[in-house]
Coordinates of C-alpha atoms in Angstrom, one line a residue:
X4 CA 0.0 0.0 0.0
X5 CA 1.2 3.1 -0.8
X6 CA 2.6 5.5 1.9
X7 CA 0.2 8.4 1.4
X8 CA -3.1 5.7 1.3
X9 CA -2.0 3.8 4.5
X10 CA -4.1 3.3 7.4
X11 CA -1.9 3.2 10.7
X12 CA -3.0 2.7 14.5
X13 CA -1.7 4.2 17.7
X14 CA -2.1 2.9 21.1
X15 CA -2.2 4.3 23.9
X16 CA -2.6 2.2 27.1
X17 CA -2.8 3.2 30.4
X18 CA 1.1 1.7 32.4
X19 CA -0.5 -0.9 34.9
X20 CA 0.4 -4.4 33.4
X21 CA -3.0 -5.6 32.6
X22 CA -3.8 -2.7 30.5
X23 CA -0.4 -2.7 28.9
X24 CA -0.6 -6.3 28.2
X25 CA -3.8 -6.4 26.4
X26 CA -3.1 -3.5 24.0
X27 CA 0.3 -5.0 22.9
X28 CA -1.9 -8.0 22.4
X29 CA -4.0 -6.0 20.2
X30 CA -1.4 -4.2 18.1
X31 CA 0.0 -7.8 17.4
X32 CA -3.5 -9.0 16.0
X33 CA -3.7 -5.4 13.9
X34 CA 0.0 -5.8 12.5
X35 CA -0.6 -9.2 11.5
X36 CA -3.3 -7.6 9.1
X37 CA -0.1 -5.5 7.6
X38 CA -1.3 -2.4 9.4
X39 CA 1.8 -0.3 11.3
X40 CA 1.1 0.2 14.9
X41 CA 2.5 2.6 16.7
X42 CA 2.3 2.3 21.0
X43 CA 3.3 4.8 23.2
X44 CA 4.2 5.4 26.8
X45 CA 7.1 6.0 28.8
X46 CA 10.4 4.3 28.1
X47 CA 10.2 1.9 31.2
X48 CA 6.4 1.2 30.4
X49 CA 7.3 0.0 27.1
X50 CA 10.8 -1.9 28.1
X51 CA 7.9 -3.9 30.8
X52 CA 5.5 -5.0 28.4
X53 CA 7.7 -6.4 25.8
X54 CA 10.0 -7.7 28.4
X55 CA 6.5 -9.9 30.3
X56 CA 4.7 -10.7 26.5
X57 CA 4.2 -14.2 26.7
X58 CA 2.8 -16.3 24.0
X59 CA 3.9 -14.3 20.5
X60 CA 7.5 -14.6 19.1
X61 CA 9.8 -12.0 19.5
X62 CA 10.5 -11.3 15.9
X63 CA 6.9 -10.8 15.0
X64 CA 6.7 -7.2 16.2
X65 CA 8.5 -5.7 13.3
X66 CA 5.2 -3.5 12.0
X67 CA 4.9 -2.0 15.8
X68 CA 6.7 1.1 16.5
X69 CA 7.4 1.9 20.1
X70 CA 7.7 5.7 20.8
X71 CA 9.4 5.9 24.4
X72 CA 8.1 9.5 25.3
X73 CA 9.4 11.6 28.2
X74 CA 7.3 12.2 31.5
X75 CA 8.8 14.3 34.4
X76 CA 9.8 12.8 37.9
X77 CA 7.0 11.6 40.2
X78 CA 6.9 9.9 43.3
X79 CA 7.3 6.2 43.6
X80 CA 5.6 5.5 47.0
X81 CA 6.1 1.8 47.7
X82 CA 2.6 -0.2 48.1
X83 CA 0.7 -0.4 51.4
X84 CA 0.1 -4.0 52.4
X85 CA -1.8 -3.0 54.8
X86 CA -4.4 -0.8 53.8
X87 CA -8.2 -1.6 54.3
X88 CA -8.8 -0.7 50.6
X89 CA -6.7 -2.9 48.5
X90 CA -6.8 -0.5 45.2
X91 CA -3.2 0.1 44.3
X92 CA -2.9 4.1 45.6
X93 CA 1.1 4.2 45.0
X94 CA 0.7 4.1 41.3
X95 CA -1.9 7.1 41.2
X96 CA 1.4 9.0 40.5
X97 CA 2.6 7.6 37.6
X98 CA -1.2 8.1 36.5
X99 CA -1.3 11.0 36.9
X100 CA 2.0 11.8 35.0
X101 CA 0.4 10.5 32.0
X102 CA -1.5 13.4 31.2
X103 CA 2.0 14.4 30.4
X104 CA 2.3 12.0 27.0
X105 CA -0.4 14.3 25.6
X106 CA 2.1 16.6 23.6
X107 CA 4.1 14.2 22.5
X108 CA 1.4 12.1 21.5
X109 CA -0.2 15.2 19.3
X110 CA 3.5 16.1 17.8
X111 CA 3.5 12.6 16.5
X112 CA -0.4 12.1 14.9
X113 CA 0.3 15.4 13.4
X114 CA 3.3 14.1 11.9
X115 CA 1.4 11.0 10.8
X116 CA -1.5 12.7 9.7
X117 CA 0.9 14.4 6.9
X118 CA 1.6 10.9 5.3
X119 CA -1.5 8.6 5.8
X120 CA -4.8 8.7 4.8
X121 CA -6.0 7.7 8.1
X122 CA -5.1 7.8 11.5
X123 CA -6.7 5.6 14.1
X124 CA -6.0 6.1 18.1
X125 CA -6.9 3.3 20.1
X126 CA -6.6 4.2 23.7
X127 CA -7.4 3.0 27.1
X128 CA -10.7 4.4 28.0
X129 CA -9.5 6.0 31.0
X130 CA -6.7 7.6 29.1
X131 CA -9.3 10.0 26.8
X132 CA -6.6 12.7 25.9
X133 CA -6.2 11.0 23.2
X134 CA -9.7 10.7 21.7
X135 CA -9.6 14.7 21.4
X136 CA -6.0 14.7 20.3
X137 CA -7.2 12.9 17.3
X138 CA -10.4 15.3 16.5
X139 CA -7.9 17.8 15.9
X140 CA -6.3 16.3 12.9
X141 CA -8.3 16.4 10.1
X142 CA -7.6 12.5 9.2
X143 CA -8.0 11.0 13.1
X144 CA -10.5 9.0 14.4
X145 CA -10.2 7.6 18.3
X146 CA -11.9 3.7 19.6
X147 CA -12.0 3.2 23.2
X148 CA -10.7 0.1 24.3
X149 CA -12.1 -1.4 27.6
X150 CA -9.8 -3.5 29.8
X151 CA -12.3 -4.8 32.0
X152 CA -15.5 -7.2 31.0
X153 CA -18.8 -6.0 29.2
X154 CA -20.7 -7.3 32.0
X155 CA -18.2 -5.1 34.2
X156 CA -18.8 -1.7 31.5
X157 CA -22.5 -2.5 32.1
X158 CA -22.7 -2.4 35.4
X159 CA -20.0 0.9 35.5
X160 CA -22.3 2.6 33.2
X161 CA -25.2 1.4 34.7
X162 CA -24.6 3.1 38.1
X163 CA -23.4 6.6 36.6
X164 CA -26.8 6.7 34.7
X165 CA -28.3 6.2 38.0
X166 CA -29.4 2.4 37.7
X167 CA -32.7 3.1 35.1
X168 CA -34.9 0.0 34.5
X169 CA -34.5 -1.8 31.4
X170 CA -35.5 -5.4 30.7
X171 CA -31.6 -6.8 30.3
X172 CA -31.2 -5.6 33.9
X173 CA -34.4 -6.4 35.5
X174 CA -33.6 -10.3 33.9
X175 CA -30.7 -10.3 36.5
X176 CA -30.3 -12.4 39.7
X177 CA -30.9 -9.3 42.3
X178 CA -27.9 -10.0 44.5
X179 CA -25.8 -9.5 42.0
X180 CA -28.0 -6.2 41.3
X181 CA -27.5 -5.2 44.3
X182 CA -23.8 -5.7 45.5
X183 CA -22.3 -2.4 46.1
X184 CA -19.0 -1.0 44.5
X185 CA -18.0 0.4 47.7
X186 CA -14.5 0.4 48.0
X187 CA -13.6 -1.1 44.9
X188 CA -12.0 2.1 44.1
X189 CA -10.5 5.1 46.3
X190 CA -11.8 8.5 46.1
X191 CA -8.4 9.8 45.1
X192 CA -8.5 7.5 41.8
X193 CA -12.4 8.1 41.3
X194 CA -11.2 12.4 40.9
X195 CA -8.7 11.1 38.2
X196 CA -11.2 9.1 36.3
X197 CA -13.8 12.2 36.3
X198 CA -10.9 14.1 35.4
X199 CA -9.1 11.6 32.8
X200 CA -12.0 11.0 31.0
X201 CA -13.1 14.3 30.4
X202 CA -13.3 13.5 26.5
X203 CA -14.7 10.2 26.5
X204 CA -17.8 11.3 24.0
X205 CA -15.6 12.3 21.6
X206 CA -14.6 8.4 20.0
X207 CA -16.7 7.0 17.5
X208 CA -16.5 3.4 18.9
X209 CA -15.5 0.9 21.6
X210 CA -13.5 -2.5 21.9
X211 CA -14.0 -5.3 23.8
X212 CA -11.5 -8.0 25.1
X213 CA -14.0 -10.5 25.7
X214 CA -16.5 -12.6 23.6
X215 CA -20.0 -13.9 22.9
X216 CA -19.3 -17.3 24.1
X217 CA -18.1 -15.5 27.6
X218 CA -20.9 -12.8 27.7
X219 CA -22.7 -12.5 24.6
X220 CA -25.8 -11.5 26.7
X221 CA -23.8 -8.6 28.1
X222 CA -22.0 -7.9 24.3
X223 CA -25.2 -7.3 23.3
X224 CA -26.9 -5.1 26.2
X225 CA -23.3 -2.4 26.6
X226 CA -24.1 -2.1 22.5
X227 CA -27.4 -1.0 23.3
X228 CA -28.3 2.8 24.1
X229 CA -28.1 4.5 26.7
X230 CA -24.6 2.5 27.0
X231 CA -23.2 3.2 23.9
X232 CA -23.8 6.6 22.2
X233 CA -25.4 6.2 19.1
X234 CA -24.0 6.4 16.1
X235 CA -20.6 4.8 17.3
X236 CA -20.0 1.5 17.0
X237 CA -19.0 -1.8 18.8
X238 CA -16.8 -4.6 18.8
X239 CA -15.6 -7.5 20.8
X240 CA -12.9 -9.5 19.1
X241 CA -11.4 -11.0 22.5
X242 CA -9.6 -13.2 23.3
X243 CA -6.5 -10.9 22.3
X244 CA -4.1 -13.1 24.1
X245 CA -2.3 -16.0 22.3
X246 CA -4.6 -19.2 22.2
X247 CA -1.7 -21.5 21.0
X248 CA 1.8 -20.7 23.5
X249 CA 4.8 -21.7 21.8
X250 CA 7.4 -20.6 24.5
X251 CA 11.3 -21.4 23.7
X252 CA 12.3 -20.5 27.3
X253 CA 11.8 -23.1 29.9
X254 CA 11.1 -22.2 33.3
X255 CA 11.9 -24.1 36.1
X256 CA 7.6 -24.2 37.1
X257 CA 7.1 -25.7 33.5
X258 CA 10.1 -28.2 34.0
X259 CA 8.2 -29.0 37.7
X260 CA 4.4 -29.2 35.6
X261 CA 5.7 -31.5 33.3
X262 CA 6.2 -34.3 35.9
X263 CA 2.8 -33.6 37.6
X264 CA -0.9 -35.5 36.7
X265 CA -3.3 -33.9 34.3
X266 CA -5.1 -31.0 36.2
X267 CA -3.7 -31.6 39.5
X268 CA -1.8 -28.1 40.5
X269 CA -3.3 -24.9 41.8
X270 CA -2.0 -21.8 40.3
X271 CA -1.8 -19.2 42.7
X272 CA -1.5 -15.4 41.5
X273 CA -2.9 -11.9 42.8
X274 CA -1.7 -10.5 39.8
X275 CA 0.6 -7.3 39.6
X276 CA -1.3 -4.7 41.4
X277 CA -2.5 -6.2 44.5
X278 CA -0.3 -5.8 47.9
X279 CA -1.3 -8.3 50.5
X280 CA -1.0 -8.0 54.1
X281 CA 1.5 -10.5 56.1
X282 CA -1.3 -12.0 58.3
X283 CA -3.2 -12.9 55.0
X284 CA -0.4 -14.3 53.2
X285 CA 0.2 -16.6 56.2
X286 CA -3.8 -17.7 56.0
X287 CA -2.9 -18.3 52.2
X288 CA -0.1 -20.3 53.0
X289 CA -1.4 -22.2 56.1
X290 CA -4.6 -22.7 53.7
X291 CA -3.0 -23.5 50.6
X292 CA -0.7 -26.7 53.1
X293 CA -3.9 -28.0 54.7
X294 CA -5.6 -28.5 51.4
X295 CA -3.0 -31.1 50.3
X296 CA -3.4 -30.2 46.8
X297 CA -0.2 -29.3 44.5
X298 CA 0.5 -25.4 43.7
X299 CA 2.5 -23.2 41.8
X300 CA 2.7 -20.3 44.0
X301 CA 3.7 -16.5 42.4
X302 CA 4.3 -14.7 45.6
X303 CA 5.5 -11.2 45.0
X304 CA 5.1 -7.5 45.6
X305 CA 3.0 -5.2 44.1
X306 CA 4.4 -3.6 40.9
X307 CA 6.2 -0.5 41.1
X308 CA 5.8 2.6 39.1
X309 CA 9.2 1.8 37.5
X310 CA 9.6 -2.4 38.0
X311 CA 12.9 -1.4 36.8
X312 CA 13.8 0.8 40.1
X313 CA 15.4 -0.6 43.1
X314 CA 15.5 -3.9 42.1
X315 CA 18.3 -4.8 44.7
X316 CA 16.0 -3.2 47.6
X317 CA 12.8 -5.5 46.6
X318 CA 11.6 -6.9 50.1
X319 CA 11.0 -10.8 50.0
X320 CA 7.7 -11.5 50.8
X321 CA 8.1 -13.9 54.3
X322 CA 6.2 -17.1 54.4
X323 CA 6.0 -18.8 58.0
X324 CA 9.0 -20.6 59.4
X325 CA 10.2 -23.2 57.4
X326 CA 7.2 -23.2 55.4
X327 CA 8.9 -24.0 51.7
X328 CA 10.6 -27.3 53.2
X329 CA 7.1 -28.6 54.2
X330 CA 5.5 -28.5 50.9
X331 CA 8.5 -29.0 49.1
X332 CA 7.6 -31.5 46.1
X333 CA 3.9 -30.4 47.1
X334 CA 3.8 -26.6 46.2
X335 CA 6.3 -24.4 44.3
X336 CA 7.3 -20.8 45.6
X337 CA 7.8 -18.5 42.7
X338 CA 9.4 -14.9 43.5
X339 CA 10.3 -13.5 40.2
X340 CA 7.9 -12.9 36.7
X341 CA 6.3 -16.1 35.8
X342 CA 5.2 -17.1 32.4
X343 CA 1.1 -17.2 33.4
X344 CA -0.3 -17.7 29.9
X345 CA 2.0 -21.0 29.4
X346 CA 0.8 -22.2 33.0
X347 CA -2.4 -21.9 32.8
X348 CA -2.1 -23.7 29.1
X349 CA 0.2 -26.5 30.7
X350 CA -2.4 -30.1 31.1
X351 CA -1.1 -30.7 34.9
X352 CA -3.1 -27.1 35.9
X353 CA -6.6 -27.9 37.1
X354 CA -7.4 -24.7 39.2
X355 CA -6.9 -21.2 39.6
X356 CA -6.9 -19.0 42.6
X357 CA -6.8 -15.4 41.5
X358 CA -7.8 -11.6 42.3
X359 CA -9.9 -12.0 39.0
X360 CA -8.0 -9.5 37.0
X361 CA -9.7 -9.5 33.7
X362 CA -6.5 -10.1 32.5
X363 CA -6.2 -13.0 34.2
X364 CA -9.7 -14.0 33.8
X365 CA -9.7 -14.3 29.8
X366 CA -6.1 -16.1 29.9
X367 CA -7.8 -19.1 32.1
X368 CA -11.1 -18.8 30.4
X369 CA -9.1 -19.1 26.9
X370 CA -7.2 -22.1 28.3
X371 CA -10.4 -23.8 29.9
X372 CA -9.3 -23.6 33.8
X373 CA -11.6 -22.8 36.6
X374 CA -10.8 -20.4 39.3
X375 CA -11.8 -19.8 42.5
X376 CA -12.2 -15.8 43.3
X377 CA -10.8 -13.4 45.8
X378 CA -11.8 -9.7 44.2
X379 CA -9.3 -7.0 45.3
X380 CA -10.3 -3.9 44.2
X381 CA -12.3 -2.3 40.7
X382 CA -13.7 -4.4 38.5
X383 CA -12.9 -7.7 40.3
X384 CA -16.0 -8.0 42.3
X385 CA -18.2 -7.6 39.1
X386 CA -15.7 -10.4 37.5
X387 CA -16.5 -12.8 40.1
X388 CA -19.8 -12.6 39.7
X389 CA -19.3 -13.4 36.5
X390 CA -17.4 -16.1 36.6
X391 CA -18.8 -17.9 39.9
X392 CA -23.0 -16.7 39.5
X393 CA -23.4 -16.9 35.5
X394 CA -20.7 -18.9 33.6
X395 CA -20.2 -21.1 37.1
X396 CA -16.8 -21.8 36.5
X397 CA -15.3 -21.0 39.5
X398 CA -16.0 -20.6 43.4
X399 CA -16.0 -17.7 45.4
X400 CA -12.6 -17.9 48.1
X401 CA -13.2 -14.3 49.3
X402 CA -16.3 -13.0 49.6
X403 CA -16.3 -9.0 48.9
X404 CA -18.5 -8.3 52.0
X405 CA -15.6 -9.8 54.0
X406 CA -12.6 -7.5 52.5
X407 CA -11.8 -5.7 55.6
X408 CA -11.6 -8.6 57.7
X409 CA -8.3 -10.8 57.5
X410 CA -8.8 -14.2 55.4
X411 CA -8.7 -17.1 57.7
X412 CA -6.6 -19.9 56.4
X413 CA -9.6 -22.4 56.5
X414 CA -11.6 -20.1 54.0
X415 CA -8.8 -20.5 51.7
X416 CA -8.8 -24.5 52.2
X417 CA -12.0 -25.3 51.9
X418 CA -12.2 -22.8 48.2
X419 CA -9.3 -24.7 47.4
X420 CA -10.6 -28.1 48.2
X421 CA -13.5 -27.4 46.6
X422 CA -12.3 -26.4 43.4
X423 CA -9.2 -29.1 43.2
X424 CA -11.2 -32.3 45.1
X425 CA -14.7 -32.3 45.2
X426 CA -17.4 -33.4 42.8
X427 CA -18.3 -29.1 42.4
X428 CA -15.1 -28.8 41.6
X429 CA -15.4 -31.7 38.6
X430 CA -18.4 -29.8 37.4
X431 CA -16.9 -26.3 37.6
X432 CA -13.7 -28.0 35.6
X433 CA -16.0 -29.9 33.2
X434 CA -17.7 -26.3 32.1
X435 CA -14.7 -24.4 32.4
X436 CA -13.0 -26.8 29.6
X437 CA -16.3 -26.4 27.3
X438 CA -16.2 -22.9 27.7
X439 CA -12.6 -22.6 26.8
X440 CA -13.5 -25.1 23.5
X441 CA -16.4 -22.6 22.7
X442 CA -13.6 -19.4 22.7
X443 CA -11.3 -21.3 20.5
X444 CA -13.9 -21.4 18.1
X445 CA -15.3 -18.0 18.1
X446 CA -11.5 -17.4 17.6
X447 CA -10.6 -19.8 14.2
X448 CA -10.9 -18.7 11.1
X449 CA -15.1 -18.9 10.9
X450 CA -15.9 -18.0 14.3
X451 CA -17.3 -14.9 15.8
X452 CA -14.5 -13.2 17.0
X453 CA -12.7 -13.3 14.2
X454 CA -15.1 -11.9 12.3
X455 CA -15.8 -9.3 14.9
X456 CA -12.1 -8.2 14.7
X457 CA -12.6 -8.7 10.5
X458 CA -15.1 -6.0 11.2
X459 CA -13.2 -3.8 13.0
X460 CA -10.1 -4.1 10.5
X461 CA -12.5 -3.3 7.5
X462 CA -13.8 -0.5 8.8
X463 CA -10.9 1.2 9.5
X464 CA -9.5 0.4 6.5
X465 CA -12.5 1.7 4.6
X466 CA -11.8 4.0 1.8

């Protein structure tokens, strides 16, 4: 295609992990179609995702561009394990110093705007800068990409329009209706949303990470006014990450998988943004022993702003006293970055404890493993729901009306037990593989989301 009738994209994620991740995701899926994709953040934001992609080879990225853009000094507060709400208020810094990728970002669609006919900015909803940087080239056009679920998005949306009646609400189970998102957020983040998505009217459509065979129902109703403006449009093309892992790094949890039975280890991870308290890892670990089922255990610190900083002054997390001896050969203890999407895809994992990350959540839907829930903070309570009340593959570990009590190790053993060694468990597992067959499908060639995504590329494409 000729230079001055090409089509490019440019991403702009917000820098926590699970954002970042899914948007490199998606530019790999647009530069397969032969589009150039250009992502921008900060240099260390960029060096993090490429450095924790799992799944895609290394030497497919040629057609993305990363532009490493300068943001002033901010402070790195280290994480609070023990704060009662568990959203992660040391990164609202480095948040907040992304308002400063706004210049950069309109030096460089004005530079791209001289040599293509069109110039498409996908950003992270919350980062909406860039929907009205886009408006003011005369080629741009801005899609908001959602990093949580549709059913989440609903409910969001739902709440700021004051929870009106409609008939895909009222069809609803009431306790899930009715579960308050108190405290899934601070108030500190809430003033950066209102402020940070100042110009979220002004993109002409939306994307999904999820897909019909998850939550068609929910697909259907966040496409429906008063939830999506009309006029824009709507597409869910999930899931982005890799379906087939071909890894040529071996780590040593894969190496300890491979001599395990079919679906017989727990995988244990509260993802990159959660900070847990030292009395509740002990209930984890106390739990996770008394369960006699097999782990793989991720135990680590919150993300910093800059994973990069202060690496020699990371604080290992303490388990109780000789606590790794006593399960040795039963769990595994992993302190560093683990390779999630190729665990989860391994046959020896049956189970999945997590924080319900969506993130998380399509990576062991995709791969057909069941989870059992404990919700931290923003959109994991609606998550759980989803997976434990409506898809039921999963069990709740952590109730959310119990967050500001301390976990008690048998809550843990009995989720785990459940899930690993029970005949709810069998069932949970039995849908959870089904589930993961029907998103397979909707990805391949002929199925849904592929031609959702089809969609998508056509359109921007469009002459």
């Amino acid at each position: 295609m000729d230079q001055e009738h090409q089509v490019v994209v440019v991403v702009v994620p917000l820098p926590a992990q699970g954002h970042l991740n899914q948007l490199l995701h998606f530019s790999h899926l647009v530069s397969d179609r032969q589009i150039p994709v250009h992502y921008v953040g900060a240099a260390t934001h960029n060096r993090q995702v490429k450095n924790r992609v799992h799944g895609w080879d290394p030497s497919a990225t040629s057609n993305i561009h990363f532009h490493d853009f300068p943001i002033p000094s901010f402070p790195t507060p280290p994480p609070d394990t023990n704060a009662s709400n568990k959203w992660p208020s040391h990164l609202l810094p480095m948040f907040e110093a992304t308002a400063h990728l706004r210049q950069p970002l309109a030096e460089l669609l004005c530079s791209l705007s001289l040599t293509c006919r069109r110039v498409v900015v996908v950003h992270d909803n919350v980062m909406s800068f860039a929907a009205k940087e886009a408006t003011l080239i005369p080629n741009g056009e801005a899609y908001s990409f959602n990093s949580c679920s549709a059913f989440g998005v609903m409910f969001y949306k739902w709440e700021a329009l004051g929870r009106p009646s409609f008939p895909g609400i009222e069809s609803l189970n009431q306790d899930l209706i009715q579960l308050s998102f108190e405290d899934c957020m601070t108030s500190d983040f809430m003033d950066f949303l209102i402020k940070h998505m100042e110009f979220s009217e002004l993109h002409v459509g939306e994307i999904y990470n999820t897909c019909y065979p998850i939550e068609g129902k929910f697909i259907d109703l966040v496409s429906q006014e008063p939830f999506l403006k009309a006029g824009n449009k709507q597409w869910a093309f999930g899931p982005l990450n890799p379906l087939s892992v071909n890894s040529k790094s071996v780590h040593r949890c894969l190496e300890w998988l491979d001599k395990q039975s079919p679906d017989s280890v727990l995988y244990v991870s509260f993802g990159t943004m959660t900070s847990i308290s030292d009395a509740e890892i002990t209930a984890i670990a106390i739990g996770l022993e008394k369960s006699e089922q097999k782990f793989i255990w991720v135990l680590r610190q919150a993300d910093l702003s800059d994973v990069y900083a202060n690496q020699e002054q990371g604080i290992q997390i303490k388990l109780p006293e000789g606590y790794e001896e006593r399960v040795k050969g039963v769990g595994m203890i992993v302190r560093d970055w683990a390779p999630q999407l190729e665990i989860l895809a391994h046959s020896s994992t049956g189970g999945f404890l997590t924080h319900c990350g969506w993130n998380s959540c399509m990576e062991s839907l995709s791969m057909g493993v069941p989870m059992a829930a404990w919700p931290m903070h923003s959109d994991q309570p609606r998550n759980t729901m989803l997976i434990t009340e409506i898809l039921k593959v999963g069990v709740v570990a952590r109730e959310w009306g119990n967050r500001k009590e301390v976990a008690s190790p048998t809550e843990i053993e009995d989720a785990v037990r459940k899930l690993m060694a029970s005949d709810d468990g069998k069932d949970m597992r039995k849908r959870a593989e089904g589930l993961g067959v029907a998103i397979r499908e909707s990805a391949s060639k002929e199925g849904k989301s592929t031609a959702e995504f089809n969609s998508f590329v056509s359109h921007i494409s469009r002459v």
